[in-house]
mmCIF file of C-alpha atoms and ligand atoms in Angstrom:
data_model
loop_
_atom_site.group_PDB
_atom_site.id
_atom_site.type_symbol
_atom_site.label_atom_id
_atom_site.label_comp_id
_atom_site.label_asym_id
_atom_site.label_seq_id
_atom_site.Cartn_x
_atom_site.Cartn_y
_atom_site.Cartn_z
ATOM 1 C CA MET A 1 -4.013 19.687 -7.299
ATOM 2 C CA ASP A 2 -5.055 22.049 -4.300
ATOM 3 C CA GLN A 3 -2.643 24.724 -3.340
ATOM 4 C CA ARG A 4 -4.473 25.281 -0.188
ATOM 5 C CA PRO A 5 -1.850 25.031 2.684
ATOM 6 C CA ILE A 6 -2.184 21.728 5.468
ATOM 7 C CA GLY A 7 -2.546 22.620 9.039
ATOM 8 C CA VAL A 8 -0.395 21.004 11.677
ATOM 9 C CA PHE A 9 -0.998 21.041 15.253
ATOM 10 C CA ASP A 10 0.339 19.632 18.510
ATOM 11 C CA SER A 11 0.299 20.522 22.294
ATOM 12 C CA GLY A 12 3.640 22.053 21.845
ATOM 13 C CA MET A 13 7.083 21.655 20.189
ATOM 14 C CA GLY A 14 6.997 18.049 19.688
ATOM 15 C CA GLY A 15 4.796 18.219 16.625
ATOM 16 C CA LEU A 16 7.923 19.724 14.739
ATOM 17 C CA THR A 17 9.317 16.134 14.632
ATOM 18 C CA ALA A 18 6.137 15.344 12.353
ATOM 19 C CA LEU A 19 6.279 18.649 10.224
ATOM 20 C CA ARG A 20 10.182 18.015 9.567
ATOM 21 C CA VAL A 21 9.193 14.882 8.142
ATOM 22 C CA LEU A 22 6.185 16.318 5.945
ATOM 23 C CA ARG A 23 8.713 19.427 4.701
ATOM 24 C CA ARG A 24 11.249 16.591 3.840
ATOM 25 C CA ILE A 25 8.495 14.644 1.405
ATOM 26 C CA LEU A 26 5.977 17.389 0.576
ATOM 27 C CA PRO A 27 8.744 20.219 -0.034
ATOM 28 C CA GLY A 28 6.074 21.985 -2.363
ATOM 29 C CA GLU A 29 3.286 22.510 0.344
ATOM 30 C CA ASP A 30 2.575 25.496 2.470
ATOM 31 C CA LEU A 31 2.234 24.458 5.975
ATOM 32 C CA ILE A 32 0.798 25.936 9.280
ATOM 33 C CA TYR A 33 2.108 25.023 12.683
ATOM 34 C CA PHE A 34 0.087 25.817 15.499
ATOM 35 C CA GLY A 35 2.040 24.810 19.069
ATOM 36 C CA ASP A 36 -0.340 25.287 22.209
ATOM 37 C CA THR A 37 3.031 26.119 23.932
ATOM 38 C CA GLY A 38 1.022 27.958 26.626
ATOM 39 C CA ARG A 39 -1.292 25.362 27.739
ATOM 40 C CA VAL A 40 1.678 22.095 26.989
ATOM 41 C CA PRO A 41 1.246 19.315 28.506
ATOM 42 C CA TYR A 42 -2.042 17.594 27.227
ATOM 43 C CA GLY A 43 -0.503 14.359 28.477
ATOM 44 C CA SER A 44 -1.202 14.714 32.288
ATOM 45 C CA ARG A 45 -4.874 15.981 31.597
ATOM 46 C CA GLY A 46 -8.296 14.465 31.410
ATOM 47 C CA ARG A 47 -10.266 13.848 28.539
ATOM 48 C CA ASP A 48 -12.749 16.331 28.576
ATOM 49 C CA THR A 49 -9.942 19.085 28.538
ATOM 50 C CA ILE A 50 -7.868 17.651 25.879
ATOM 51 C CA LEU A 51 -10.495 17.473 23.575
ATOM 52 C CA ARG A 52 -11.732 21.058 24.535
ATOM 53 C CA TYR A 53 -8.048 22.441 23.785
ATOM 54 C CA ALA A 54 -7.816 20.436 20.630
ATOM 55 C CA ARG A 55 -11.217 22.078 19.227
ATOM 56 C CA GLN A 56 -9.737 25.553 20.145
ATOM 57 C CA ASP A 57 -6.637 24.509 18.258
ATOM 58 C CA VAL A 58 -8.805 23.243 15.184
ATOM 59 C CA ALA A 59 -10.887 26.182 15.275
ATOM 60 C CA PHE A 60 -7.515 28.648 15.166
ATOM 61 C CA LEU A 61 -6.322 26.263 12.191
ATOM 62 C CA ARG A 62 -9.395 26.926 10.356
ATOM 63 C CA SER A 63 -9.507 30.725 10.428
ATOM 64 C CA PHE A 64 -6.787 29.591 7.248
ATOM 65 C CA ASP A 65 -8.495 27.854 4.323
ATOM 66 C CA LEU A 66 -6.956 24.507 4.664
ATOM 67 C CA LYS A 67 -6.859 21.389 2.247
ATOM 68 C CA ALA A 68 -6.412 18.777 5.776
ATOM 69 C CA VAL A 69 -5.076 18.953 9.168
ATOM 70 C CA VAL A 70 -2.657 16.661 10.706
ATOM 71 C CA VAL A 71 -2.889 16.008 14.457
ATOM 72 C CA ALA A 72 1.160 15.619 15.001
ATOM 73 C CA CYS A 73 0.188 15.187 18.733
ATOM 74 C CA GLY A 74 -0.179 11.649 20.002
ATOM 75 C CA THR A 75 -2.219 12.693 22.926
ATOM 76 C CA VAL A 76 -4.881 14.313 20.988
ATOM 77 C CA SER A 77 -4.668 11.576 18.282
ATOM 78 C CA ALA A 78 -5.376 8.938 20.849
ATOM 79 C CA ASN A 79 -8.292 10.777 22.952
ATOM 80 C CA ALA A 80 -9.944 13.372 19.933
ATOM 81 C CA LEU A 81 -9.276 12.342 16.676
ATOM 82 C CA ALA A 82 -12.979 10.560 16.117
ATOM 83 C CA GLU A 83 -14.775 13.620 17.526
ATOM 84 C CA LEU A 84 -12.564 16.103 15.374
ATOM 85 C CA THR A 85 -13.191 14.319 12.109
ATOM 86 C CA VAL A 86 -16.741 14.048 12.587
ATOM 87 C CA GLU A 87 -16.860 17.831 13.236
ATOM 88 C CA ASN A 88 -14.811 19.141 10.576
ATOM 89 C CA ASP A 89 -15.250 18.731 6.425
ATOM 90 C CA LEU A 90 -11.698 18.428 5.844
ATOM 91 C CA PRO A 91 -9.407 15.395 5.983
ATOM 92 C CA PHE A 92 -7.804 14.727 9.553
ATOM 93 C CA PHE A 93 -4.587 12.625 10.095
ATOM 94 C CA GLY A 94 -3.810 11.435 13.640
ATOM 95 C CA VAL A 95 -0.629 9.457 14.344
ATOM 96 C CA VAL A 96 -2.314 6.156 16.410
ATOM 97 C CA THR A 97 -3.548 4.249 13.086
ATOM 98 C CA PRO A 98 -0.214 4.639 11.015
ATOM 99 C CA ALA A 99 1.881 4.007 13.903
ATOM 100 C CA ALA A 100 0.048 0.927 14.944
ATOM 101 C CA ARG A 101 0.033 -0.302 11.122
ATOM 102 C CA ALA A 102 3.844 0.034 11.156
ATOM 103 C CA ALA A 103 4.522 -1.840 14.295
ATOM 104 C CA VAL A 104 2.326 -4.700 13.453
ATOM 105 C CA GLU A 105 4.192 -5.027 9.899
ATOM 106 C CA ARG A 106 7.718 -4.600 11.749
ATOM 107 C CA THR A 107 7.197 -7.132 14.552
ATOM 108 C CA ARG A 108 8.488 -10.587 14.347
ATOM 109 C CA ASN A 109 7.499 -12.137 17.381
ATOM 110 C CA GLY A 110 4.262 -10.175 18.103
ATOM 111 C CA ALA A 111 5.311 -8.361 21.297
ATOM 112 C CA ILE A 112 4.697 -4.705 20.787
ATOM 113 C CA GLY A 113 6.198 -2.144 23.473
ATOM 114 C CA LEU A 114 4.134 1.085 23.632
ATOM 115 C CA ILE A 115 5.051 4.681 25.005
ATOM 116 C CA GLY A 116 3.390 7.746 25.392
ATOM 117 C CA THR A 117 1.906 10.262 27.769
ATOM 118 C CA ALA A 118 -0.163 8.880 30.265
ATOM 119 C CA ALA A 119 -3.499 10.001 28.704
ATOM 120 C CA SER A 120 -2.329 8.538 25.446
ATOM 121 C CA ILE A 121 -1.782 4.955 27.475
ATOM 122 C CA ARG A 122 -4.933 5.554 29.513
ATOM 123 C CA SER A 123 -7.023 6.041 26.190
ATOM 124 C CA GLY A 124 -6.550 2.175 24.987
ATOM 125 C CA ALA A 125 -6.436 3.692 21.300
ATOM 126 C CA TYR A 126 -3.132 1.901 20.256
ATOM 127 C CA GLU A 127 -4.245 -1.638 21.676
ATOM 128 C CA ARG A 128 -7.773 -0.844 19.836
ATOM 129 C CA GLU A 129 -5.735 -0.392 16.693
ATOM 130 C CA ILE A 130 -2.948 -2.943 16.784
ATOM 131 C CA GLY A 131 -5.850 -5.697 18.295
ATOM 132 C CA ALA A 132 -7.685 -4.862 14.957
ATOM 133 C CA LEU A 133 -4.833 -5.229 12.738
ATOM 134 C CA ASP A 134 -3.244 -8.240 14.096
ATOM 135 C CA PRO A 135 -5.349 -10.100 17.235
ATOM 136 C CA GLY A 136 -2.524 -12.259 18.102
ATOM 137 C CA ALA A 137 -0.372 -9.065 19.029
ATOM 138 C CA ARG A 138 0.538 -8.167 22.861
ATOM 139 C CA VAL A 139 1.138 -4.533 23.518
ATOM 140 C CA PHE A 140 2.980 -3.476 26.481
ATOM 141 C CA ALA A 141 2.266 -0.271 27.514
ATOM 142 C CA ALA A 142 4.332 2.515 29.638
ATOM 143 C CA PRO A 143 3.543 6.035 30.457
ATOM 144 C CA CYS A 144 6.515 8.186 30.504
ATOM 145 C CA PRO A 145 5.310 11.530 31.894
ATOM 146 C CA LEU A 146 8.872 12.843 32.630
ATOM 147 C CA PHE A 147 9.737 12.335 29.078
ATOM 148 C CA VAL A 148 8.242 15.630 27.837
ATOM 149 C CA PRO A 149 9.620 17.996 30.307
ATOM 150 C CA LEU A 150 12.990 16.651 29.799
ATOM 151 C CA VAL A 151 12.544 17.090 26.058
ATOM 152 C CA GLU A 152 10.818 20.689 26.349
ATOM 153 C CA ASN A 153 13.847 21.544 28.621
ATOM 154 C CA GLY A 154 16.597 20.442 26.176
ATOM 155 C CA ARG A 155 17.283 17.222 28.175
ATOM 156 C CA PHE A 156 17.671 14.687 25.385
ATOM 157 C CA ARG A 157 20.919 13.505 24.766
ATOM 158 C CA ALA A 158 22.029 10.097 25.169
ATOM 159 C CA GLU A 159 24.707 10.671 26.947
ATOM 160 C CA ASP A 160 22.896 12.617 29.718
ATOM 161 C CA PRO A 161 22.648 10.710 32.947
ATOM 162 C CA VAL A 162 19.315 11.942 33.741
ATOM 163 C CA VAL A 163 17.944 10.819 30.663
ATOM 164 C CA ASN A 164 19.525 7.814 30.773
ATOM 165 C CA LEU A 165 18.267 6.947 34.588
ATOM 166 C CA VAL A 166 14.526 7.918 33.584
ATOM 167 C CA ALA A 167 14.693 5.868 30.132
ATOM 168 C CA GLU A 168 16.117 3.318 32.078
ATOM 169 C CA ASP A 169 13.206 3.244 34.432
ATOM 170 C CA TYR A 170 10.377 3.572 32.408
ATOM 171 C CA LEU A 171 11.826 0.935 29.530
ATOM 172 C CA ALA A 172 13.546 -1.770 31.371
ATOM 173 C CA PRO A 173 10.177 -3.594 32.180
ATOM 174 C CA LEU A 174 9.439 -3.602 28.197
ATOM 175 C CA ARG A 175 13.206 -4.729 27.596
ATOM 176 C CA GLU A 176 12.334 -7.723 29.880
ATOM 177 C CA ALA A 177 9.054 -8.580 28.277
ATOM 178 C CA GLY A 178 10.990 -9.186 25.198
ATOM 179 C CA VAL A 179 9.330 -6.458 23.013
ATOM 180 C CA ASP A 180 10.570 -6.538 19.710
ATOM 181 C CA THR A 181 9.138 -3.332 18.355
ATOM 182 C CA LEU A 182 8.862 -0.330 20.496
ATOM 183 C CA VAL A 183 5.920 2.356 19.085
ATOM 184 C CA LEU A 184 6.975 5.920 20.249
ATOM 185 C CA GLY A 185 3.694 7.060 20.356
ATOM 186 C CA CYS A 186 4.436 10.797 21.487
ATOM 187 C CA THR A 187 5.778 13.336 18.745
ATOM 188 C CA HIS A 188 7.959 14.626 21.431
ATOM 189 C CA TYR A 189 9.555 10.969 21.758
ATOM 190 C CA PRO A 190 11.991 10.749 18.607
ATOM 191 C CA LEU A 191 14.166 13.572 20.160
ATOM 192 C CA LEU A 192 15.026 10.860 22.710
ATOM 193 C CA ALA A 193 15.578 7.750 19.898
ATOM 194 C CA GLU A 194 19.340 7.216 20.756
ATOM 195 C CA ALA A 195 18.760 7.145 24.347
ATOM 196 C CA ILE A 196 15.525 4.739 24.035
ATOM 197 C CA GLY A 197 17.915 2.593 21.784
ATOM 198 C CA LYS A 198 20.583 2.681 23.966
ATOM 199 C CA VAL A 199 18.236 1.209 26.897
ATOM 200 C CA MET A 200 15.960 -0.961 24.225
ATOM 201 C CA GLY A 201 19.282 -2.668 22.483
ATOM 202 C CA PRO A 202 19.959 -2.236 18.718
ATOM 203 C CA GLU A 203 17.482 -5.335 17.819
ATOM 204 C CA VAL A 204 14.379 -3.330 18.942
ATOM 205 C CA ALA A 205 12.967 -1.214 15.821
ATOM 206 C CA LEU A 206 11.483 1.900 17.015
ATOM 207 C CA VAL A 207 8.357 3.352 15.417
ATOM 208 C CA ASP A 208 8.472 7.160 15.074
ATOM 209 C CA SER A 209 4.715 7.708 15.053
ATOM 210 C CA GLY A 210 4.899 11.387 14.039
ATOM 211 C CA ALA A 211 6.675 10.509 10.828
ATOM 212 C CA THR A 212 4.563 7.712 9.917
ATOM 213 C CA CYS A 213 1.240 10.218 10.250
ATOM 214 C CA ALA A 214 3.522 12.219 7.599
ATOM 215 C CA ASP A 215 4.085 9.315 5.334
ATOM 216 C CA GLN A 216 0.295 8.453 5.867
ATOM 217 C CA ALA A 217 -0.800 12.162 5.235
ATOM 218 C CA ALA A 218 1.339 12.579 1.791
ATOM 219 C CA ARG A 219 0.246 9.236 0.567
ATOM 220 C CA SER A 220 -3.542 10.032 0.647
ATOM 221 C CA LEU A 221 -3.317 13.488 -0.351
ATOM 222 C CA ALA A 222 -1.099 12.519 -3.634
ATOM 223 C CA GLU A 223 -3.856 9.285 -3.962
ATOM 224 C CA GLN A 224 -7.022 12.203 -3.641
ATOM 225 C CA GLY A 225 -4.823 14.318 -6.177
ATOM 226 C CA LEU A 226 -4.756 17.167 -3.748
ATOM 227 C CA LEU A 227 -0.870 17.954 -3.369
ATOM 228 C CA ALA A 228 0.060 21.454 -4.425
ATOM 229 C CA GLN A 229 2.080 22.067 -7.637
ATOM 230 C CA ARG A 230 4.788 24.526 -6.503
ATOM 231 C CA GLU A 231 8.813 24.043 -6.207
ATOM 232 C CA GLN A 232 9.118 25.409 -2.609
ATOM 233 C CA GLY A 233 6.220 25.360 0.046
ATOM 234 C CA SER A 234 6.407 28.396 2.925
ATOM 235 C CA CYS A 235 6.161 27.604 6.785
ATOM 236 C CA ARG A 236 4.249 29.666 9.395
ATOM 237 C CA PHE A 237 4.504 29.014 12.989
ATOM 238 C CA PHE A 238 2.094 30.024 15.622
ATOM 239 C CA VAL A 239 2.503 29.569 19.449
ATOM 240 C CA SER A 240 0.215 30.529 22.474
ATOM 241 C CA ASP A 241 3.250 31.629 24.384
ATOM 242 C CA SER A 242 6.368 33.207 24.093
ATOM 243 C CA THR A 243 7.636 33.268 20.340
ATOM 244 C CA GLU A 244 11.681 34.086 21.295
ATOM 245 C CA ASP A 245 11.465 30.243 23.683
ATOM 246 C CA PHE A 246 9.694 28.525 20.440
ATOM 247 C CA ALA A 247 11.912 29.925 17.884
ATOM 248 C CA ARG A 248 14.960 28.804 20.099
ATOM 249 C CA LEU A 249 13.778 24.946 20.947
ATOM 250 C CA ALA A 250 12.480 24.495 17.587
ATOM 251 C CA SER A 251 15.644 24.521 16.032
ATOM 252 C CA ILE A 252 16.445 21.426 17.790
ATOM 253 C CA PHE A 253 13.193 19.814 16.870
ATOM 254 C CA LEU A 254 13.526 20.819 13.212
ATOM 255 C CA GLY A 255 17.512 20.193 13.157
ATOM 256 C CA GLY A 256 17.611 23.526 11.634
ATOM 257 C CA GLY A 257 16.443 26.992 11.815
ATOM 258 C CA VAL A 258 12.864 28.473 12.114
ATOM 259 C CA ASP A 259 12.511 29.495 8.515
ATOM 260 C CA GLY A 260 9.196 31.374 8.873
ATOM 261 C CA PRO A 261 7.532 33.731 10.874
ATOM 262 C CA VAL A 262 6.577 32.853 14.272
ATOM 263 C CA GLU A 263 3.260 34.788 15.890
ATOM 264 C CA ARG A 264 1.356 34.514 18.975
ATOM 265 C CA VAL A 265 -1.922 33.848 19.495
ATOM 266 C CA GLU A 266 -4.924 34.002 21.798
ATOM 267 C CA ILE A 267 -5.969 30.584 21.569
ATOM 268 C CA GLN A 268 -8.518 31.115 24.508
ATOM 269 C CA LYS A 269 -10.688 33.328 21.623
ATOM 270 C CA TYR A 270 -11.126 30.361 19.462
ATOM 271 C CA GLY A 271 -13.930 27.979 19.331
ATOM 272 C CA LYS A 272 -16.040 26.875 22.274
HETATM 273 N N1 LIG B 301 3.364 15.852 21.767
HETATM 274 C C1 LIG B 301 2.406 15.314 22.817
HETATM 275 C C2 LIG B 301 1.875 13.895 22.435
HETATM 276 O O1 LIG B 301 2.471 13.615 21.202
HETATM 277 C C3 LIG B 301 3.139 15.105 24.160
HETATM 278 C C4 LIG B 301 3.026 16.539 24.893
HETATM 279 C C5 LIG B 301 1.903 16.841 25.815
HETATM 280 O O2 LIG B 301 1.711 15.953 26.695
HETATM 281 O O3 LIG B 301 1.320 17.389 25.481
HETATM 282 O O4 LIG B 301 1.407 13.326 22.910
#
């Protein structure tokens, strides 16, 4: 048993889709969420910047006595997880490995689609993981840079013509390649699942990378005897920009109100 909180972070709001799953499957855990809303997006930046930001995010979270960190950001997981894991003496869970595993388990025809930020796709991390699990699998990857700003501006509904236009443009080549499984390699994308499903068709399985990460973290902490023993855990939210904007948008990601304090952090003060 370990009563300490779990830290969860993302470049912004997207990681809340993973936090939502964590809260459902581990209701007794205390969770501390950091969204770097002042510096989002990470996905259009170079690897050095992503690593520097991620180190600062972790340095802030580690100002709390944590038992584990969930990297609920596809971009950080794909570009910086190895370094963060080596530099920190506590378990780190990223989204790439569990999503790759879920995709390999689900595909029937070995053709796997992958969408994510430009930095996630450029990293090649998903291809490496999928290739290690199933060398015969073929990965068709497409960066979708407009998806994050659409979601951050509340434009994600399947009936929204702008969303449909952008989704069709990005996803048509993957549909035409015949993928039967599509990895949503960015934690913002589950909000677009209906719109994405509309373009891809009902026979294509969508893999929610944040949800698979939350599942893996829960299983691993349980196996190590590190789960908390309490009925109801708490949640604290920290952001690097306006707390009002966060609370308003976060309820969309969480599927309900923000039921914990939202505080502002001067993230530049942390780490190197
Ligand atoms: N949530 C981030 C991810 O999963 C996307 C947003 C960003 O570009 O920072 O990659």
